[in-house]
Coordinates of C-alpha atoms in Angstrom, one line a residue:
Chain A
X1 CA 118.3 172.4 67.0
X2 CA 119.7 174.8 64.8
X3 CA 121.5 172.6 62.3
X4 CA 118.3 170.8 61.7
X5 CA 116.8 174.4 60.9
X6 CA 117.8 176.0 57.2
X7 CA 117.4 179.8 56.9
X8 CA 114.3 179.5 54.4
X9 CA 112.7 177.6 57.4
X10 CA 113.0 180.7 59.2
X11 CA 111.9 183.2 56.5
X12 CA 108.4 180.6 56.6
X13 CA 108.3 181.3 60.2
X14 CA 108.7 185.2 59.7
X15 CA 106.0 185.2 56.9
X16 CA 103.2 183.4 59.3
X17 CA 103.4 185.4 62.2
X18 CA 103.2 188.7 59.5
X19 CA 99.9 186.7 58.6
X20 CA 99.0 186.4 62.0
X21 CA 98.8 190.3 62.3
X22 CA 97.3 190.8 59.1
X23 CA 94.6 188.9 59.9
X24 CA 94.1 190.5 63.5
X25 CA 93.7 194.2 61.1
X26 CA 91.5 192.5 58.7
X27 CA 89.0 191.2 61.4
X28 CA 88.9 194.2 63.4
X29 CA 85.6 196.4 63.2
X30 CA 85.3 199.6 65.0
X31 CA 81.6 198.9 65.9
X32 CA 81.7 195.2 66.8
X33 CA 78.9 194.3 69.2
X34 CA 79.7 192.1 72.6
X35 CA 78.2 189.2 71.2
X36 CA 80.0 189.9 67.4
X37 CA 83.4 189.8 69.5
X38 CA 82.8 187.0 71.6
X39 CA 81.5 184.4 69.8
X40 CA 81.4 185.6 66.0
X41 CA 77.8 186.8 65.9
X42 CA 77.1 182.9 66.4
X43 CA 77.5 182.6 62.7
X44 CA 81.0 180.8 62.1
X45 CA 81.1 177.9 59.7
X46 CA 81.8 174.5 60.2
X47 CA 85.3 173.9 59.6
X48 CA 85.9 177.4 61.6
X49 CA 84.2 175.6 64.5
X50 CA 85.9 172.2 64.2
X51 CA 89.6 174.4 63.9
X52 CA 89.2 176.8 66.8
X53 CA 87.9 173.6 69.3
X54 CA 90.8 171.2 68.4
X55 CA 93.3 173.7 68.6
X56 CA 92.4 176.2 71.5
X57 CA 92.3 172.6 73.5
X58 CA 95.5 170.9 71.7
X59 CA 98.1 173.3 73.3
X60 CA 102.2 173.1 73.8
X61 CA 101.3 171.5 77.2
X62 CA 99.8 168.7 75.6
X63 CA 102.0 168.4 72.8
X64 CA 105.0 168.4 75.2
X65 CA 103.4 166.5 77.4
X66 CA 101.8 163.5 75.4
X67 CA 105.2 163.3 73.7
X68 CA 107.5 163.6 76.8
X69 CA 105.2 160.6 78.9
X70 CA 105.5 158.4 75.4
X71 CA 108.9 158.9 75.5
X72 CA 109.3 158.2 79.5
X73 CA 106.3 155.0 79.4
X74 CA 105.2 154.1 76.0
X75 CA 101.9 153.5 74.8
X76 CA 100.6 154.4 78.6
X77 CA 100.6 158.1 77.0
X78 CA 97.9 156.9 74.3
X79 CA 95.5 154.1 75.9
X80 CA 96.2 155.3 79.5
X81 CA 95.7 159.1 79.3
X82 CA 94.9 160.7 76.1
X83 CA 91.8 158.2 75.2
X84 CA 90.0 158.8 78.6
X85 CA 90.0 162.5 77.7
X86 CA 88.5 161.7 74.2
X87 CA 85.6 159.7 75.8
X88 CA 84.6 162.3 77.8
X89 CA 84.3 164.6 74.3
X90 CA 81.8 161.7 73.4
X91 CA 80.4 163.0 76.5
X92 CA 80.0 166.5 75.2
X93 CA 78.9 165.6 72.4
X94 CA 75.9 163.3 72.7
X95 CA 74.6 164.5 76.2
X96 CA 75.9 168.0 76.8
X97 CA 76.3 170.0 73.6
X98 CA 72.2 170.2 73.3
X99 CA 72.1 171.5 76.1
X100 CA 74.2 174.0 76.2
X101 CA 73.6 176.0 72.9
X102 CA 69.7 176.1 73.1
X103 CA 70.0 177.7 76.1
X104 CA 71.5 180.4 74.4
X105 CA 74.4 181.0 77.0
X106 CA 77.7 183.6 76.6
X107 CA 79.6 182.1 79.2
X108 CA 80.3 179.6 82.1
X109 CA 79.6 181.7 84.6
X110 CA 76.4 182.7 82.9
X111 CA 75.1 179.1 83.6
X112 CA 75.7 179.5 87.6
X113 CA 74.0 183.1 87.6
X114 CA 71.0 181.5 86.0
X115 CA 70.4 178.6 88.3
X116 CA 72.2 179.7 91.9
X117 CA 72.8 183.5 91.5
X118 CA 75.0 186.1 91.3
X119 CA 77.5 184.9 94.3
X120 CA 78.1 181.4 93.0
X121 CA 79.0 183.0 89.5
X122 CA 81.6 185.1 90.5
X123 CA 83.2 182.6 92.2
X124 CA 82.7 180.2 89.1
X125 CA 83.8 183.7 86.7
X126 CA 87.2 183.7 89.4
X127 CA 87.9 180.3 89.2
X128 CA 87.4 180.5 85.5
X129 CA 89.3 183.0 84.9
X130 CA 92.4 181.2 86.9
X131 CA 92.3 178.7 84.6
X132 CA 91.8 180.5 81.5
X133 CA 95.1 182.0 81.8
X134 CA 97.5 181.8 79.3
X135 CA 100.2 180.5 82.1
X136 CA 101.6 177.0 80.6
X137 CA 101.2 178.1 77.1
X138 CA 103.5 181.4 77.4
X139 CA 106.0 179.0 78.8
X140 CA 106.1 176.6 76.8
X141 CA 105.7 179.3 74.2
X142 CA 108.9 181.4 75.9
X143 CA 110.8 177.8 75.5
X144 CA 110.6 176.7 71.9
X145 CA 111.2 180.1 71.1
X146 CA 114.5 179.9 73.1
X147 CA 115.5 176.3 71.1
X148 CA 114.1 177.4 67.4
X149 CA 115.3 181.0 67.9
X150 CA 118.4 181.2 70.7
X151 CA 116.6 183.9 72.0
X152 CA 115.9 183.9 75.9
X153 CA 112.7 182.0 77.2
X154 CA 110.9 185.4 78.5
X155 CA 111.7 187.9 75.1
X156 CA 110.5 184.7 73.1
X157 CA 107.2 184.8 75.3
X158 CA 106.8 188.3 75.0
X159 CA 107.1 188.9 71.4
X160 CA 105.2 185.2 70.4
X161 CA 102.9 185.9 72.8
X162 CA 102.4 190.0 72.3
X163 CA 101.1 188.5 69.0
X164 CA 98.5 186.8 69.9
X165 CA 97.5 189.6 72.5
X166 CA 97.3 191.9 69.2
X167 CA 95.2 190.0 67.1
X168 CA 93.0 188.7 69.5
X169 CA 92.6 192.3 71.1
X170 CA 91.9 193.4 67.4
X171 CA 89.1 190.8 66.5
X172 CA 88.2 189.0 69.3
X173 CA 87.0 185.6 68.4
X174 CA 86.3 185.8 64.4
X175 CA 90.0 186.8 64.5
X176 CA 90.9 183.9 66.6
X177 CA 88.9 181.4 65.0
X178 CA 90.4 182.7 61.3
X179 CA 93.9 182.1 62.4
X180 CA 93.5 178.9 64.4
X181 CA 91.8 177.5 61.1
X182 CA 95.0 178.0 59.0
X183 CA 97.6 177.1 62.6
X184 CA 95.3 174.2 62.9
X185 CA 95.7 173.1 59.0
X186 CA 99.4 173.5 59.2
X187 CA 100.2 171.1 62.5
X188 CA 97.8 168.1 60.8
X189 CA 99.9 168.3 57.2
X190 CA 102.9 168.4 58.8
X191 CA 102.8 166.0 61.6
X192 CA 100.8 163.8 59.4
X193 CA 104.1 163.7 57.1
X194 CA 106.6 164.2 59.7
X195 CA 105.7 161.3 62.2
X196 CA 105.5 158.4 58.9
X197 CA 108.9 160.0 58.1
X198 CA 110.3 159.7 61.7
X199 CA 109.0 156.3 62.0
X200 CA 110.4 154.9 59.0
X201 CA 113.5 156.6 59.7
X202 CA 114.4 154.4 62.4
X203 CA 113.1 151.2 60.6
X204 CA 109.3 151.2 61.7
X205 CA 107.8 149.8 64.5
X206 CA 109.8 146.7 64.4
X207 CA 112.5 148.2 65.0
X208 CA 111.6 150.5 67.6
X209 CA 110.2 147.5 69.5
X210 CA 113.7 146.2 69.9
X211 CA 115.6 149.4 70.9
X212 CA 113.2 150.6 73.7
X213 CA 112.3 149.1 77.1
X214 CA 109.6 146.6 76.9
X215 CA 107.4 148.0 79.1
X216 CA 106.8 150.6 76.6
X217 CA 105.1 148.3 74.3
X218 CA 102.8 147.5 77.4
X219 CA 99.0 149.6 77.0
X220 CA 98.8 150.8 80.8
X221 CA 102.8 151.2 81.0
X222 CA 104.4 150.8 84.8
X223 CA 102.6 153.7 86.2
X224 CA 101.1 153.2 89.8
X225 CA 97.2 151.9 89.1
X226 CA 95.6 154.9 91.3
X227 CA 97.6 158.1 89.5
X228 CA 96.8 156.7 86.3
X229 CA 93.4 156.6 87.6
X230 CA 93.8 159.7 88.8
X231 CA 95.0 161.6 85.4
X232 CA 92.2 159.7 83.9
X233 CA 90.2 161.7 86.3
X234 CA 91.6 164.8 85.6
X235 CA 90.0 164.7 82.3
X236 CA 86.9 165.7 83.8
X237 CA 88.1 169.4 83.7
X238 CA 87.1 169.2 79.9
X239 CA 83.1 168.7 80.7
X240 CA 83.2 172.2 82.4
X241 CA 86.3 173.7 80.0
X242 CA 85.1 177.4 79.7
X243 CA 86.7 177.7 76.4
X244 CA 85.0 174.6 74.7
X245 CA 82.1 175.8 76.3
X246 CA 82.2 179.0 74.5
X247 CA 83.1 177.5 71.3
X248 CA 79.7 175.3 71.9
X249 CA 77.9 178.9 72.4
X250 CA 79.3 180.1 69.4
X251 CA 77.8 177.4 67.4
X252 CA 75.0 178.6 64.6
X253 CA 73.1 175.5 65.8
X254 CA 73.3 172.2 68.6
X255 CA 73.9 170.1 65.8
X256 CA 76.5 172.2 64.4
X257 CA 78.1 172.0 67.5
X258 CA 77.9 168.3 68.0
X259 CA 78.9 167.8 64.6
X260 CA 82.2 170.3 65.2
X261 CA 82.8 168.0 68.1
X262 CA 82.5 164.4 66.8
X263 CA 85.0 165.8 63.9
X264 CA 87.5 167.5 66.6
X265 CA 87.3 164.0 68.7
X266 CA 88.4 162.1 65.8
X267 CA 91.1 164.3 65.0
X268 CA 92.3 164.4 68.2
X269 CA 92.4 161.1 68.8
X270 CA 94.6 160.4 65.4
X271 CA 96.7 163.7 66.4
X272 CA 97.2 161.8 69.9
X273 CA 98.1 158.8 68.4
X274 CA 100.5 160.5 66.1
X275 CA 102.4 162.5 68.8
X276 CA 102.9 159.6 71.2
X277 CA 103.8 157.6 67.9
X278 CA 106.6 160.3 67.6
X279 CA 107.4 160.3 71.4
X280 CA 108.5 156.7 71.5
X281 CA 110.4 156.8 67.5
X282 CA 112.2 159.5 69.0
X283 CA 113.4 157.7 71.8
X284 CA 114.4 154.9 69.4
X285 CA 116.6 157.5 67.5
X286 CA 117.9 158.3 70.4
X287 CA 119.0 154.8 71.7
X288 CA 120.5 154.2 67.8
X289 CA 122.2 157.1 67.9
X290 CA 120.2 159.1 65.5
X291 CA 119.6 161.7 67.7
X292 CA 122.0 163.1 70.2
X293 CA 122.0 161.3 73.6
X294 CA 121.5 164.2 75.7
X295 CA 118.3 165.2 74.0
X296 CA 115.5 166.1 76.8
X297 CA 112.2 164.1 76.7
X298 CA 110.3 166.9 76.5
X299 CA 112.1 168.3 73.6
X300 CA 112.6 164.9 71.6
X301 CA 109.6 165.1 69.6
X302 CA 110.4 168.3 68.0
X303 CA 113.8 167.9 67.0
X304 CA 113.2 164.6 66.0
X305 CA 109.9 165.4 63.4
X306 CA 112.3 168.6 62.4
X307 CA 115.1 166.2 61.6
X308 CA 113.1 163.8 59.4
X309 CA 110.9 166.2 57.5
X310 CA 112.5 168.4 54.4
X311 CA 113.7 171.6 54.4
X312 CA 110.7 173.8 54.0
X313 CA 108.2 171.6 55.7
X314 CA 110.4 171.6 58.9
X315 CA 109.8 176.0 58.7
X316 CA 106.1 175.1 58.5
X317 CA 106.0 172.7 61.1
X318 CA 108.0 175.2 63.5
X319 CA 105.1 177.5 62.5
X320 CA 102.4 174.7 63.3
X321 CA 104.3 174.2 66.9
X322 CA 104.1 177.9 67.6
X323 CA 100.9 178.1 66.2
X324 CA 100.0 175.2 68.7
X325 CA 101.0 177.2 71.7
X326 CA 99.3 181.1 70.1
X327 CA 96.1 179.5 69.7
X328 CA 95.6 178.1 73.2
X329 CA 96.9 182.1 74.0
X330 CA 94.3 183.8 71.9
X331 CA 91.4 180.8 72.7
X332 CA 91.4 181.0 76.7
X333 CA 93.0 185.0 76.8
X334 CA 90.1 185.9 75.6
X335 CA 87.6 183.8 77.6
X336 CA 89.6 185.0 80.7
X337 CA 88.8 188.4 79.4
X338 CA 85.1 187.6 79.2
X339 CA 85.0 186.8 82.4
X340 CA 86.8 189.8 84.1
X341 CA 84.3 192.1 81.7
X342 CA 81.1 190.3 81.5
X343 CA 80.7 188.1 84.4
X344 CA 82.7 190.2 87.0
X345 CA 82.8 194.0 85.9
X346 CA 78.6 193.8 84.5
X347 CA 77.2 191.8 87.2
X348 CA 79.3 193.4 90.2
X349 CA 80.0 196.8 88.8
X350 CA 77.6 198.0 86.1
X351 CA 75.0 195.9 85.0
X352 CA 73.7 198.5 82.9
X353 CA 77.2 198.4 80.9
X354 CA 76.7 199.0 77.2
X355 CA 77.5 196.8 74.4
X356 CA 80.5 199.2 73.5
X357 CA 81.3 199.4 77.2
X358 CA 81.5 195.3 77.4
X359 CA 83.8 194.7 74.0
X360 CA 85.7 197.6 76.1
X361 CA 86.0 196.1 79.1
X362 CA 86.7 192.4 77.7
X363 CA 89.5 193.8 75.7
X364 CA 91.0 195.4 79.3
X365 CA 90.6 191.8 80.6
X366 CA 92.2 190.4 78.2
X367 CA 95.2 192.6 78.8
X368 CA 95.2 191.8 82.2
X369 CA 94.7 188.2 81.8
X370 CA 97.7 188.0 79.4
X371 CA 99.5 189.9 82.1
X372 CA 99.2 187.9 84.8
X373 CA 99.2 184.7 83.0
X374 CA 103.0 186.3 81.7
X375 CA 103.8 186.9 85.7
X376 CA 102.8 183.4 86.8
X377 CA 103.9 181.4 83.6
X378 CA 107.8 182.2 84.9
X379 CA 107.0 181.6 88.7
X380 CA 107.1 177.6 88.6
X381 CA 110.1 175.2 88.1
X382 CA 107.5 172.6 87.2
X383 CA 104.8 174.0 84.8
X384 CA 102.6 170.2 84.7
X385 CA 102.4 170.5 88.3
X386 CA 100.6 173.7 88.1
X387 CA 98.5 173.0 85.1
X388 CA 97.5 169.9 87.3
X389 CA 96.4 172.4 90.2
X390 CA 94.6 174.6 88.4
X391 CA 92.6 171.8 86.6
X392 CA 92.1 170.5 90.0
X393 CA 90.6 174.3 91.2
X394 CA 88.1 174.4 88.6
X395 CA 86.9 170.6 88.8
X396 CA 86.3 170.8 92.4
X397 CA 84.7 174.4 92.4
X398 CA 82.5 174.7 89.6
X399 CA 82.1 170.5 88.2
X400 CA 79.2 169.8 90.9
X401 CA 77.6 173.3 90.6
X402 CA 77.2 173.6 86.6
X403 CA 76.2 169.6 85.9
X404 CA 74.0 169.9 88.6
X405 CA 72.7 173.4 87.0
X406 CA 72.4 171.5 83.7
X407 CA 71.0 167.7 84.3
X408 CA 69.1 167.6 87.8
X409 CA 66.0 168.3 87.6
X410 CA 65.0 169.2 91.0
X411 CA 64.6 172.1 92.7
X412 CA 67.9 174.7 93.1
X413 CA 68.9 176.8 95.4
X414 CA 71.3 179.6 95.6
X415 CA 72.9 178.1 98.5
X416 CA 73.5 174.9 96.6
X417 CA 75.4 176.7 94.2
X418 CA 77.4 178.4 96.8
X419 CA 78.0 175.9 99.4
X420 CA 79.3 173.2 96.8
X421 CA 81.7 175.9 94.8
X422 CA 82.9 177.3 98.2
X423 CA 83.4 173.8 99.9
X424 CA 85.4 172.3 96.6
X425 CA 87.6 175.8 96.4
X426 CA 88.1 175.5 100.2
X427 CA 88.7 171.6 100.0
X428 CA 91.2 171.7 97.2
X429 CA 93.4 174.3 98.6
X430 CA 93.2 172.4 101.8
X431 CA 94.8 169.1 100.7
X432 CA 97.0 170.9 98.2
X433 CA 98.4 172.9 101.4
X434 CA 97.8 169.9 103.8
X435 CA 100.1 167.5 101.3
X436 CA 102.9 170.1 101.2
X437 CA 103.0 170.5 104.9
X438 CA 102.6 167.3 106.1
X439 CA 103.3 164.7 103.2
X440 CA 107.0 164.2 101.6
X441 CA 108.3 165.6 98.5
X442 CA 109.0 162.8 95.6
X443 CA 111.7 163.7 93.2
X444 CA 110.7 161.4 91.0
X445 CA 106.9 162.5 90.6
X446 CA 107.7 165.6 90.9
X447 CA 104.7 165.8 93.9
X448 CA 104.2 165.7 97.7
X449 CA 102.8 162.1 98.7
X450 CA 101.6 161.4 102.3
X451 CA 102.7 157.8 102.9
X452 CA 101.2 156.3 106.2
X453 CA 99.9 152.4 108.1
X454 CA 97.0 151.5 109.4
X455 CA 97.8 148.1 111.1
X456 CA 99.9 145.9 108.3
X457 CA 98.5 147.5 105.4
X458 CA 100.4 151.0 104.0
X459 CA 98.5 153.9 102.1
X460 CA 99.9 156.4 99.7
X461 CA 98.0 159.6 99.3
X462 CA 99.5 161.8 96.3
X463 CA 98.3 165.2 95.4
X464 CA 96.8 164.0 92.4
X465 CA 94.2 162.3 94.2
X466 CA 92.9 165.5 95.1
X467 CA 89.6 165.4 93.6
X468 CA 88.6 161.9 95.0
X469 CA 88.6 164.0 98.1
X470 CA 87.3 167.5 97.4
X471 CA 84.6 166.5 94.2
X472 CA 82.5 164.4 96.8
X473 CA 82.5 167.2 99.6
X474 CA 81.2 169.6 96.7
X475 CA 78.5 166.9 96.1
X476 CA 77.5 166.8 99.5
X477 CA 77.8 171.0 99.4
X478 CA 75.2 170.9 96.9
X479 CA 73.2 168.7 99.0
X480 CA 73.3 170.4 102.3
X481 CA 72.6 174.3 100.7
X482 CA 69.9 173.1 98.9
X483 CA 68.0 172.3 102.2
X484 CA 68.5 175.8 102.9
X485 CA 66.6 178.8 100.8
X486 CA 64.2 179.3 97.9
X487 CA 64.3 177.9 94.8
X488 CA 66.5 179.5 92.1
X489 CA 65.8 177.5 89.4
X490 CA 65.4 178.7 85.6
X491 CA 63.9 176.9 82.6
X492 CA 67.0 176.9 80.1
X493 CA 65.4 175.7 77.0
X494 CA 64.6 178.4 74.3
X495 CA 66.0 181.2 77.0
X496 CA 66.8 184.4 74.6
X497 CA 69.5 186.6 76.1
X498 CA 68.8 189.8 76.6
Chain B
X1 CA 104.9 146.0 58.6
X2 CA 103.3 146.1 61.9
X3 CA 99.7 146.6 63.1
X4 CA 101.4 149.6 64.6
X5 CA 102.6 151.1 61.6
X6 CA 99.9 150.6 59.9
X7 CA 97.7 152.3 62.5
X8 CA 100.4 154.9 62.3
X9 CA 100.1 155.6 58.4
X10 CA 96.0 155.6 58.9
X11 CA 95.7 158.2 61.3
X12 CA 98.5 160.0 59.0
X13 CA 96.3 159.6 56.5
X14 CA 93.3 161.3 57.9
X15 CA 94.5 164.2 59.9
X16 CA 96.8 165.1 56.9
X17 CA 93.5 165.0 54.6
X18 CA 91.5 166.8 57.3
X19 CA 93.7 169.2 57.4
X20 CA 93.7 169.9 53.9
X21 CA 89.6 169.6 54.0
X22 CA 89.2 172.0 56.3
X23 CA 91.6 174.5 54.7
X24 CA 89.7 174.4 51.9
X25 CA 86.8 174.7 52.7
X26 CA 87.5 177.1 54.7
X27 CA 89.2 179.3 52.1
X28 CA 86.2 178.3 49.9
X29 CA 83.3 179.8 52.3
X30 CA 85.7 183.1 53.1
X31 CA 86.0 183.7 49.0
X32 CA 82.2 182.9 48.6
X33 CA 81.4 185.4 51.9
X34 CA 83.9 188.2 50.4
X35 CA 82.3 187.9 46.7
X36 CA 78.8 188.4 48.4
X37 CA 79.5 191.3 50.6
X38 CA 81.4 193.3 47.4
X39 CA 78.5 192.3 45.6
X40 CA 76.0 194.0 48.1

């Protein structure tokens, strides 16, 4: 990687994460209210909205990811995966986004106080918070850092990473916003020249047709029909993603936030295209001999797009790729902050906490949340398999509970909330344990599958499939509690927070 | 060229110019905002 990499590249690198910081000082203000720190006085502009959504959500995971299944399956990675995600934005967009900004919320968790209670939201703010954590970002973060710098994978983590903490710590989410504006300008230009260049490097699509398997060139690739209905499923997390939902919140208006949304979609969908584009010209480097044979597919993206773009714009493109992975840090850090400060420590501990006591507390959260997310992110061999779980946790705990909360119109009790959060958390750890102890492990997947007959016919059951399973039995959780108890229902239109 | 190039060289095309759009503009609404709060 480092002969690809010339020293003023570097020096470009040095001078954005001294911007980083400078920004963090600049947006820091002694007397910031909770609300001022959280979600920008609800008073950021439109390309500040449309930059912190697409790149708090596009993280190193994805990049990585999208990139390394293109590389492995072809287009599957575009028209199998990435595009069902997209629809669900639409989702968001045209049905949820009203919603959820007239209503005036601060957080996720807010949502299942409101309509079930103060027991349902902690559980929602724990399960939250789990997924909020910076885990698959500061390792993915801890490894380009060990392939752009030679420095080891935990230092590279910690010092990448310790940046983010500080400016995020320093001005919450105007800070963040601010600096995922300019990280988010940087990865379009540059992977919107550097993908073209890679392409035509190895002779354009033509060419690439003939040097790759031809099932790559095939839209749902050779991937078993129920996992790729399963990722597809996975999606789902994004209706209920805490940190999209605050980004809604933040919003100076619904339409402003539908608006920020559309754009995002549209830009995602050209930046997914782009990056799977990449995925499968770099494997066609590789097979002409381009690119070095031994390259990993998770890494062939980056060295490729580094090898055809110019000195200079290869230094800015390292910055966009670590900017990629520091603004998924700062973006979900600080909503797992929130929800250590304002839905755990005010509800449970002081409700009578103080605006100065909150932007306090949040802060201490996000310390901690960076902490543990740094504890956990070097725990796992196989960082997709635990992004998948924890995706998995917070569909099946809070999915049923908050669209429930924000679309059915009946009457809700608070042991609706709590039976269907508790049954989906109970349920998904349940097969996820279940699988390991009693299914096999498949090297190839890289999961546990439990492989059994029933007369002639044979049945596959993969962890993946989890929330087939545990998403109905929180629907029928909601069902079942809200038989039981009074009503807990709130009107969430026009609601001002107090 | 293919359909996929060109499909390629669209998208190119508009997330470079959003990029730059949004940079802009962005860097045009913090000058405005920083000339109005010296000017207060």
């Amino acid at each position: 990687m480092g002969s690809y990499v010339a020293n003023i590249d570097y020096l470009i690198i040095f001078l954005y994460l001294v911007m980083l910081v400078s920004i963090g000082i600049y947006s820091y203000r002694r007397d910031s209210s909770y609300e001022e720190f959280m979600l920008a006085g609800r008073g950021m502009t439109t390309p500040m909205l449309i930059s912190t959504m697409v790149s708090t959500y596009y993280g190193l995971d994805i990049l990585f990811g999208s990139s390394e299944m293109a590389f492995n399956d072809g287009l599957m990675a575009f028209f199998g995966y990435a595009l069902s995600t997209l629809i669900f934005y639409l989702f968001i967009a045209f049905v949820m986004a009203d919603k959820l900004r007239t209503a005036n919320f601060i957080s996720l968790p807010e949502i299942l106080e409101k309509a079930y209670g103060r027991k349902t939201s902690s559980i929602g703010a724990i399960s939250s918070m789990v997924y909020c954590l910076p885990t698959t970002s500061l390792f993915a973060l801890g490894r380009v850092s060990e392939f752009v710098f030679g420095i080891d994978a935990h230092y590279g983590a910690f010092i990448l990473g310790g940046i983010a903490l500080a400016y995020t710590l320093l001005g919450g989410l105007k800070a963040v916003a601010i600096t995922d504006t300019i990280q988010f300008s940087l990865m379009c230009i540059t992977v919107a020249v550097g993908v073209p260049l890679l392409v035509s490097e190895v002779g354009g699509f033509a060419a690439i047709k003939e040097s790759v398997p031809a099932g790559h060139f095939n839209l749902l690739g050779t991937v078993p029909p129920w996992l790729l209905f399963a990722y597809a499923s996975s999606s789902l997390a994004v209706l209920i993603d805490p940190s999209l939902y605050q980004r809604i919140f933040a919003a100076r208006s619904a339409r402003q936030a539908r608006n920020a949304i559309l754009t995002s979609t549209a830009i995602w969908t050209t930046f997914d295209w782009l990056v799977v584009a990449g995925g499968i010209a770099a494997l066609a480097a590789v097979s002409t001999g381009i690119l070095a044979s031994d390259v990993h597919p998770n890494d062939a993206f980056l060295i490729a797009v580094t090898y055809a773009l110019p000195i200079g714009l290869s230094g800015i493109f390292l910055a966009g790729v670590l900017a990629t992975a520091m603004s998924t840090i700062d973006g979900y850090t600080l909503v797992a902050g929130s929800n250590i400060s304002y839905d755990m420590y005010r509800p449970l501990i002081k409700p009578e906490a103080t605006d100065a006591e909150l932007v306090k507390a949040t802060k201490i959260g996000i310390v901690i949340a960076w902490t543990l997310g740094y504890i956990v992110a070097f725990q796992f061999d196989r960082i997709m398999a635990l992004l998948i779980f924890v995706t998995t946790v917070i569909t099946s705990t809070v999915f049923v509970p908050v669209l429930m909360a924000l679309f059915y119109r009946g009457r809700k009790t608070a042991a609706a909330g709590l039976i269907s959060c508790t049954a989906g958390l109970i349920s998904v750890l349940t097969f996820y344990i279940g699988l390991a102890q009693i299914g096999d492990y498949n090297e190839v997947w890289g999961t546990y599958i439990l492989t059994f007959s029933i007369g002639e016919y044979s049945f596959s059951i993969w962890q993946e499939y989890a929330l087939f399973f545990c998403l109905p039995i929180s629907l029928i959780g909601f069902f079942i509690g809200n038989y039981f108890g009074e009503s807990h229902t709130e009107q969430f239109q026009n609601k001002e927070v107090s | 060229m293919t359909g996929w190039d060109f499909f390629t060289y669209l998208c190119a095309i508009f997330l470079g110019s959003s990029g730059v759009i949004l940079l802009s503009v962005f860097l045009r609404d913090s000058f405005r905002s920083k000339q109005k709060e010296s000017s207060e």
